mmCIF file of C-alpha atoms in Angstrom:
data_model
loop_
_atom_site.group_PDB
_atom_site.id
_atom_site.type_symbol
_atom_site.label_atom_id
_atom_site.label_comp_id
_atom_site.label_asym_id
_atom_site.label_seq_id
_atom_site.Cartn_x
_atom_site.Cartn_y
_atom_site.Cartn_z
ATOM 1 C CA UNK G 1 95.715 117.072 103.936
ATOM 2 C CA UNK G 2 94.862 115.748 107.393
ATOM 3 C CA UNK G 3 98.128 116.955 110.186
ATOM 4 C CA UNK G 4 96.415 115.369 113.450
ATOM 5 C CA UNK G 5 96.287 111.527 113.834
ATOM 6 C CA UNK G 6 93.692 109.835 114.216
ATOM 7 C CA UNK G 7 93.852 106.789 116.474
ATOM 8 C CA UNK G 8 91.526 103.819 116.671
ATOM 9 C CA UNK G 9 92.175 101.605 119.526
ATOM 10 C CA UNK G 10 91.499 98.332 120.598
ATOM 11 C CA UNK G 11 91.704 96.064 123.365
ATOM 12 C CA UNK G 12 91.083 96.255 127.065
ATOM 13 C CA UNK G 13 92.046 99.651 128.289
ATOM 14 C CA UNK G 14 93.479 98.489 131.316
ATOM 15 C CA UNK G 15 95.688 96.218 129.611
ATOM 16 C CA UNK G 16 99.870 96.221 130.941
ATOM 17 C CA UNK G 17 100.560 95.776 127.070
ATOM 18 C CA UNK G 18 100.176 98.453 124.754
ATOM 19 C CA UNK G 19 101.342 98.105 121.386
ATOM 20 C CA UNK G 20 101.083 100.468 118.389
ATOM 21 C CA UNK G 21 100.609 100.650 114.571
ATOM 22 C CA UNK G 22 101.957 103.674 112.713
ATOM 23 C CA UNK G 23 102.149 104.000 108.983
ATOM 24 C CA UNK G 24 100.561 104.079 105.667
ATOM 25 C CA UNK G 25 98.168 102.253 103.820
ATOM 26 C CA UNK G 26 100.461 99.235 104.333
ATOM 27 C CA UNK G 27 99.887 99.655 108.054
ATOM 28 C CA UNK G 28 96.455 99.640 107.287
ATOM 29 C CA UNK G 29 96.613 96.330 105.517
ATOM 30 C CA UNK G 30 97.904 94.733 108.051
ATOM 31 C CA UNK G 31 96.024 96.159 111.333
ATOM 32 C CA UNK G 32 93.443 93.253 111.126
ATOM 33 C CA UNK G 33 96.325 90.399 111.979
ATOM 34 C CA UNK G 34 97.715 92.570 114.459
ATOM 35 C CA UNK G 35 94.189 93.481 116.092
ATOM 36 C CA UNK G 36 93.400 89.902 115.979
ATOM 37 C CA UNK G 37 97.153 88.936 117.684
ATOM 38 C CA UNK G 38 96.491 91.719 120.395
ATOM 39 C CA UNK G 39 92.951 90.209 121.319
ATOM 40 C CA UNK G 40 94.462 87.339 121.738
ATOM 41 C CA UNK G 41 96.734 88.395 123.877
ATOM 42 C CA UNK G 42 94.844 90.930 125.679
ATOM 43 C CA UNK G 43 96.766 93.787 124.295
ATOM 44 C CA UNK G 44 95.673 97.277 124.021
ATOM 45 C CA UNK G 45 96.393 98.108 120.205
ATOM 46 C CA UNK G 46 96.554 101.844 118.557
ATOM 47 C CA UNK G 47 96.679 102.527 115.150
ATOM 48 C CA UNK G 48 97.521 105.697 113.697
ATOM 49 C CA UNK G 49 97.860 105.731 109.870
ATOM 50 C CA UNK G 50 98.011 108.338 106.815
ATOM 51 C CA UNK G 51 97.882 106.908 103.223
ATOM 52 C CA UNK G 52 101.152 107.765 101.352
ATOM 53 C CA UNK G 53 102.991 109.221 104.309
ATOM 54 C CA UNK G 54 105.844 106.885 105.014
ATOM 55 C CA UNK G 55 106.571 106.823 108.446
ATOM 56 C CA UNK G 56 110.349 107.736 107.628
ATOM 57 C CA UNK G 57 111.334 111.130 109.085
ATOM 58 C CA UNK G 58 112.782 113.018 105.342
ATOM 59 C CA UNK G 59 110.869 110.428 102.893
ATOM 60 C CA UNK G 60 108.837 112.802 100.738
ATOM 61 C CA UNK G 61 106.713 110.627 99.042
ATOM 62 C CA UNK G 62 105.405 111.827 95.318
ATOM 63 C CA UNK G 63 101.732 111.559 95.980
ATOM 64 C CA UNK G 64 101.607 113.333 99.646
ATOM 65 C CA UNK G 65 104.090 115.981 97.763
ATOM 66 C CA UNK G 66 101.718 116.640 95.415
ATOM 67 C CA UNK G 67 99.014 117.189 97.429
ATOM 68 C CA UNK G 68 100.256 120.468 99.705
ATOM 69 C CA UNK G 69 104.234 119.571 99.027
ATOM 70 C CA UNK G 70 104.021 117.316 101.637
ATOM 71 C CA UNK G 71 103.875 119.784 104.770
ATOM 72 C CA UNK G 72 100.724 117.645 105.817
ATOM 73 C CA UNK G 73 102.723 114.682 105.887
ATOM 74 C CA UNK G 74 105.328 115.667 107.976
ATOM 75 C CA UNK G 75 103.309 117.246 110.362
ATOM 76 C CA UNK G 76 101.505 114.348 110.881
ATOM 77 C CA UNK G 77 104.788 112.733 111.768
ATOM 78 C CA UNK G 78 105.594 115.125 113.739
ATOM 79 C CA UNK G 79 102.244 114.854 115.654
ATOM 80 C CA UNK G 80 102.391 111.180 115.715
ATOM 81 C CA UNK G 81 106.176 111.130 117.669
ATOM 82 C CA UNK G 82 104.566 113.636 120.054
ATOM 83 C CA UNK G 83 101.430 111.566 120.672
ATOM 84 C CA UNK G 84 103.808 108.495 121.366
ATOM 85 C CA UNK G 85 106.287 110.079 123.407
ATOM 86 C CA UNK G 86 103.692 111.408 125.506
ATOM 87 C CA UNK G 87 102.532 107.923 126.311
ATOM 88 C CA UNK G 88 104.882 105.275 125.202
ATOM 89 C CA UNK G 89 103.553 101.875 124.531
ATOM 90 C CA UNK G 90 105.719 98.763 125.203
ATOM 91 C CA UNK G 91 106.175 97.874 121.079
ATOM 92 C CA UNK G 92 105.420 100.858 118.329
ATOM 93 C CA UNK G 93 105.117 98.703 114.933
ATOM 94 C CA UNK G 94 106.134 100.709 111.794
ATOM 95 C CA UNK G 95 105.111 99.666 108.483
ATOM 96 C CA UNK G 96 104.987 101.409 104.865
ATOM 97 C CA UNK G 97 105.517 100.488 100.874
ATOM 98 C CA UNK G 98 108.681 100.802 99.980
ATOM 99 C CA UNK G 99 107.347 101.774 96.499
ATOM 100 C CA UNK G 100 106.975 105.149 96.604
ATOM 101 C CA UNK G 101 108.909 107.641 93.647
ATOM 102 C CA UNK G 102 110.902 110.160 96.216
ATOM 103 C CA UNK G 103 110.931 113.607 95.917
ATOM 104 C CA UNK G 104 113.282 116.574 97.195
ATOM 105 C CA UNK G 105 111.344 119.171 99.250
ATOM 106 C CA UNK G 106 111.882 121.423 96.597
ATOM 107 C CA UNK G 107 109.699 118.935 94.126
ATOM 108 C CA UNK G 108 111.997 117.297 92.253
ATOM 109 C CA UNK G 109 112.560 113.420 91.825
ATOM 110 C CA UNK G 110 115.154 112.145 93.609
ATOM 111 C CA UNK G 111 117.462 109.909 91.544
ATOM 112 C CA UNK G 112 116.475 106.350 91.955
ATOM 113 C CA UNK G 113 120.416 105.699 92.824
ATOM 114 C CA UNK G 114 119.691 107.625 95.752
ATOM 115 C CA UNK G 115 116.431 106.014 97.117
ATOM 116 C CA UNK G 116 118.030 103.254 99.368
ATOM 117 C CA UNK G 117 120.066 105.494 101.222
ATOM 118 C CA UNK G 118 116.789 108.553 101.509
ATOM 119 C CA UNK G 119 115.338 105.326 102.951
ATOM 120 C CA UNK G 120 117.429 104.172 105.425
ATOM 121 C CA UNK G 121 118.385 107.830 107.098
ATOM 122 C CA UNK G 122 115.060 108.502 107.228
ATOM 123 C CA UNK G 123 114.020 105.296 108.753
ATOM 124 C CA UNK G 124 116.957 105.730 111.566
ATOM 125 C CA UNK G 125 115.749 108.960 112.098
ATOM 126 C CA UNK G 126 112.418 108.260 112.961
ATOM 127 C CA UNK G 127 113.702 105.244 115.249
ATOM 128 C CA UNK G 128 115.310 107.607 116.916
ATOM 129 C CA UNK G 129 112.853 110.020 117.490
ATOM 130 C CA UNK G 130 110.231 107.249 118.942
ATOM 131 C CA UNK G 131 110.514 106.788 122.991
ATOM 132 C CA UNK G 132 113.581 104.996 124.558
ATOM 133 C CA UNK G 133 111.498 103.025 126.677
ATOM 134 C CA UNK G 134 109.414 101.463 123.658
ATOM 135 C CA UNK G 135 110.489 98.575 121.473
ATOM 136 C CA UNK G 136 110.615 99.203 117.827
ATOM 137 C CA UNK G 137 109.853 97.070 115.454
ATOM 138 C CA UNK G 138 109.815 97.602 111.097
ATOM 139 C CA UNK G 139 108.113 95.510 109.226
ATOM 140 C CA UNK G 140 109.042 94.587 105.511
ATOM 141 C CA UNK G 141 107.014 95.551 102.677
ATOM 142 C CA UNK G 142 105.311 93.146 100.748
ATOM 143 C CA UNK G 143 106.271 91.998 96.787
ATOM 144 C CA UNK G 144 105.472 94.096 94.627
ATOM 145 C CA UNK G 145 103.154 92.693 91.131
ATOM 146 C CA UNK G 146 103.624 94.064 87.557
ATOM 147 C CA UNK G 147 100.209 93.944 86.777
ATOM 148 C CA UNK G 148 96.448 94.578 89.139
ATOM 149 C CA UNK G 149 96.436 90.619 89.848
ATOM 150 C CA UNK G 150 92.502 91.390 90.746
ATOM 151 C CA UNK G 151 92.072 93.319 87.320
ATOM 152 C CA UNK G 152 93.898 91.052 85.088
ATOM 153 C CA UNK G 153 92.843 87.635 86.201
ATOM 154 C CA UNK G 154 89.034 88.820 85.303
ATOM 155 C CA UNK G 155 90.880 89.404 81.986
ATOM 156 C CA UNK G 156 92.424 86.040 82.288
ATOM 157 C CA UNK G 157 90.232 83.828 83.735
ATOM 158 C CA UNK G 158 91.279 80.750 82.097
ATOM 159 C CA UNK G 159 95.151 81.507 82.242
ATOM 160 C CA UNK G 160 96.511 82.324 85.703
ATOM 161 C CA UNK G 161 99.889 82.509 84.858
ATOM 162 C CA UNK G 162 99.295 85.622 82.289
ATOM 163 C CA UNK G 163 98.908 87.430 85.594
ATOM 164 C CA UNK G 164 101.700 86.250 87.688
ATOM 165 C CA UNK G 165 104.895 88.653 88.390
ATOM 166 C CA UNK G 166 108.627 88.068 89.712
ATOM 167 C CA UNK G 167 108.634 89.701 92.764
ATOM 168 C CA UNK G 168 112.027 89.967 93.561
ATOM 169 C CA UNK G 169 112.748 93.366 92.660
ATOM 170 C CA UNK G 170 116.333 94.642 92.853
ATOM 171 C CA UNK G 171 115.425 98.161 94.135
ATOM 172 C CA UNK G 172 113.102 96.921 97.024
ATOM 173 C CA UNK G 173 115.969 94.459 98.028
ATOM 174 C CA UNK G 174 118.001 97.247 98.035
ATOM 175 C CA UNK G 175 115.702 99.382 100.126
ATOM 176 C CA UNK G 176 114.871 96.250 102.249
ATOM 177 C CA UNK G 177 118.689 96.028 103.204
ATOM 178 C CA UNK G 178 118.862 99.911 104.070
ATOM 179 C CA UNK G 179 115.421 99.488 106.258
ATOM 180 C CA UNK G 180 117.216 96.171 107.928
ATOM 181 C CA UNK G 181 121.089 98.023 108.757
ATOM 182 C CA UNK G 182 118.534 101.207 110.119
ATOM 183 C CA UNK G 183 116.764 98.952 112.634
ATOM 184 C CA UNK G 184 120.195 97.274 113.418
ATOM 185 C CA UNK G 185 122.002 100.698 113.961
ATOM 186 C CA UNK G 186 119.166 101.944 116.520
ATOM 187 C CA UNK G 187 118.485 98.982 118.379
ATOM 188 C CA UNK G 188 115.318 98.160 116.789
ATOM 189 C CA UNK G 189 114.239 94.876 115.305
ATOM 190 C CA UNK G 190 113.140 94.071 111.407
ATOM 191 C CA UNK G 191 111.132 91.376 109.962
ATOM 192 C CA UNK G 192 109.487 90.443 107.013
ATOM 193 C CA UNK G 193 106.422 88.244 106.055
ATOM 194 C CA UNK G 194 107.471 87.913 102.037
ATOM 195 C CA UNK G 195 108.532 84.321 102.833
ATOM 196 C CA UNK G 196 105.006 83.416 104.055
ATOM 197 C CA UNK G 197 103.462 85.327 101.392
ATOM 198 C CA UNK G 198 106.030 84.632 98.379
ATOM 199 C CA UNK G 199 106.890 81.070 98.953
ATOM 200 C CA UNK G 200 108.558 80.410 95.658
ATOM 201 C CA UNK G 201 108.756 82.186 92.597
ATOM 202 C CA UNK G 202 106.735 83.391 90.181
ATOM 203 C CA UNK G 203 104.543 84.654 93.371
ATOM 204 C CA UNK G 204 101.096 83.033 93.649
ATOM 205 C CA UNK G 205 97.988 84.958 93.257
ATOM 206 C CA UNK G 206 95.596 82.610 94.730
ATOM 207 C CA UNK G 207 96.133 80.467 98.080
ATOM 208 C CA UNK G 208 93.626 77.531 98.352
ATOM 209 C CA UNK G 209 90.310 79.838 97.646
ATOM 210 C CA UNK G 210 91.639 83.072 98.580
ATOM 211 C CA UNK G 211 92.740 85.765 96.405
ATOM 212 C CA UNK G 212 95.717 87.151 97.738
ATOM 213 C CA UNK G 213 96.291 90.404 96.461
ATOM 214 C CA UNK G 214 93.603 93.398 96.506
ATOM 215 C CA UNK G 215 95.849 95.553 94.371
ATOM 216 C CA UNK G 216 99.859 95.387 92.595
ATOM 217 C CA UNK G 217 100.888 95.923 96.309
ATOM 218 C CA UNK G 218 98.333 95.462 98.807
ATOM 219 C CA UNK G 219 97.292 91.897 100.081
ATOM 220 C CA UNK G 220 93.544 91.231 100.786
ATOM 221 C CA UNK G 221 92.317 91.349 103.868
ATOM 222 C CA UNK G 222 91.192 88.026 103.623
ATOM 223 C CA UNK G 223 94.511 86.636 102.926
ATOM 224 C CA UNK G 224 96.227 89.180 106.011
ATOM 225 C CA UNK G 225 93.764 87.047 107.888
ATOM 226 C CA UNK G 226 95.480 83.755 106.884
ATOM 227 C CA UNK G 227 98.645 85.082 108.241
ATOM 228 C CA UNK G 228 97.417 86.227 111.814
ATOM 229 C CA UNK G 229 99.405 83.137 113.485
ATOM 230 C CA UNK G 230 102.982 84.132 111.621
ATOM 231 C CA UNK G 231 101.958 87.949 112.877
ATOM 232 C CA UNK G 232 101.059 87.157 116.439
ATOM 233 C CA UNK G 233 104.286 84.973 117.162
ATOM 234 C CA UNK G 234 106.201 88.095 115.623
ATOM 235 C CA UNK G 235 104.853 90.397 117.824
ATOM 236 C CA UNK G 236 104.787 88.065 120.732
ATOM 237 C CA UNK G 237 108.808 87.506 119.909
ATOM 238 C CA UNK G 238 109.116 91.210 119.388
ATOM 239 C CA UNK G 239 107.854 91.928 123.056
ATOM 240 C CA UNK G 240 109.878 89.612 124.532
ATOM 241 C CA UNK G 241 113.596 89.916 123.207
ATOM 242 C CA UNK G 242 115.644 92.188 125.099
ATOM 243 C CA UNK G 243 115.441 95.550 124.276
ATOM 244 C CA UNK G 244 118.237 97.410 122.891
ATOM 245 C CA UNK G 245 117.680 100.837 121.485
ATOM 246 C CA UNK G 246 120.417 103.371 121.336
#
């Protein structure tokens, strides 16, 4: 698999804001709010992303494991902290599913017991590797859906609720609450965007005209679009609180 980041950038080069996006495909889904917030606000945006690598320094993910036991993964942590330590930005954003089934390096599932806490060392551990002089901030996953919402409501296209899922899962709260104390410990900040996306419960599929979810756990990019205001006054808070790592 692919060690060296790739970064696409955005935004005036000469900008005194520079922001970036590191993660997975969860990253990814949410790069076109955050490109849009950093036009807005003249920022100079980065985004460096691998799909299935967590950005959580001792996460082994089961996919990227099974590919080349993960050493491509880490490396491209590794390679990423470099890269940003090199040339801090003011705000490093990480985001990543929280759905992943962990592995030990030596292949084996990891107990499910034991995912929160694989989680949150691994998320304080990367916090800590980033720069000092950079604000940090994690951003929550999004719910999680039983079912494809996309592939069942073309099953269901008279019955939307067939389709519909309880999101609040007792494992991602769990690993939620790890990824929130992690941020705490190191002086970085954590927010989530479930409320604006999970209003009530079951969780929509549909808002107005929009389909909201591409897959069980991606939103569309149409719908990330709908949520650029909530992102941009995140990131705009982000940049402004105090900073506090340790």
């Amino acid at each position: 698999g692919r060690s060296w980041p790739r970064t696409c950038s955005f935004g005036p080069s000469e900008s005194g804001t520079r922001i970036a996006l590191v993660g997975d495909s969860h990253a990814t889904m949410w790069s076109t709010p955050i490109r849009k917030a950093a036009e807005h606000n003249g920022w100079r945006l980065t985004i460096m992303t691998k799909t299935a690598c967590p950005p959580m320094l001792g996460v082994h993910a089961r996919k990227q494991m099974s590919i080349d036991g993960g050493a491509s993964c880490r490396a491209w942590r590794r390679n990423v902290i470099d890269k940003l330590q090199a040339d801090p930005p003011a705000l490093i954003i990480l985001a990543s599913s929280d759905g992943y089934k962990l592995k030990g390096l030596k292949g084996g599932f990891k107990p499910r017991a034991q995912w929160p806490t694989i989680w949150r060392k691994g998320l304080k551990r990367m916090i800590a590797a980033l720069p000092q002089s950079s604000r940090v901030l994690v951003l929550g996953d999004v719910p999680h859906n039983d079912l494809n919402p996309r592939a069942c409501l073309s099953r269901n296209r008279k019955d939307m609720s067939a389709c519909v899922s309880h999101n609040d899962q007792p494992m991602s709260r769990k690993i939620e609450a790890g990824w929130r104390a992690a941020a705490k410990d190191k002086g970085a900040q954590f927010r989530t965007l479930k409320g604006k996306i999970c209003s009530y419960q079951p969780c929509p599929l549909v808002q107005g005209n929009i389909l909201m979810w591409r897959d069980k756990g991606h939103i569309t990019e149409k719908f990330a679009v709908q949520l650029t205001p909530a992102v941009r006054t995140l990131l705009e808070q982000s940049l402004s609180s105090p900073a506090q790592r340790r």
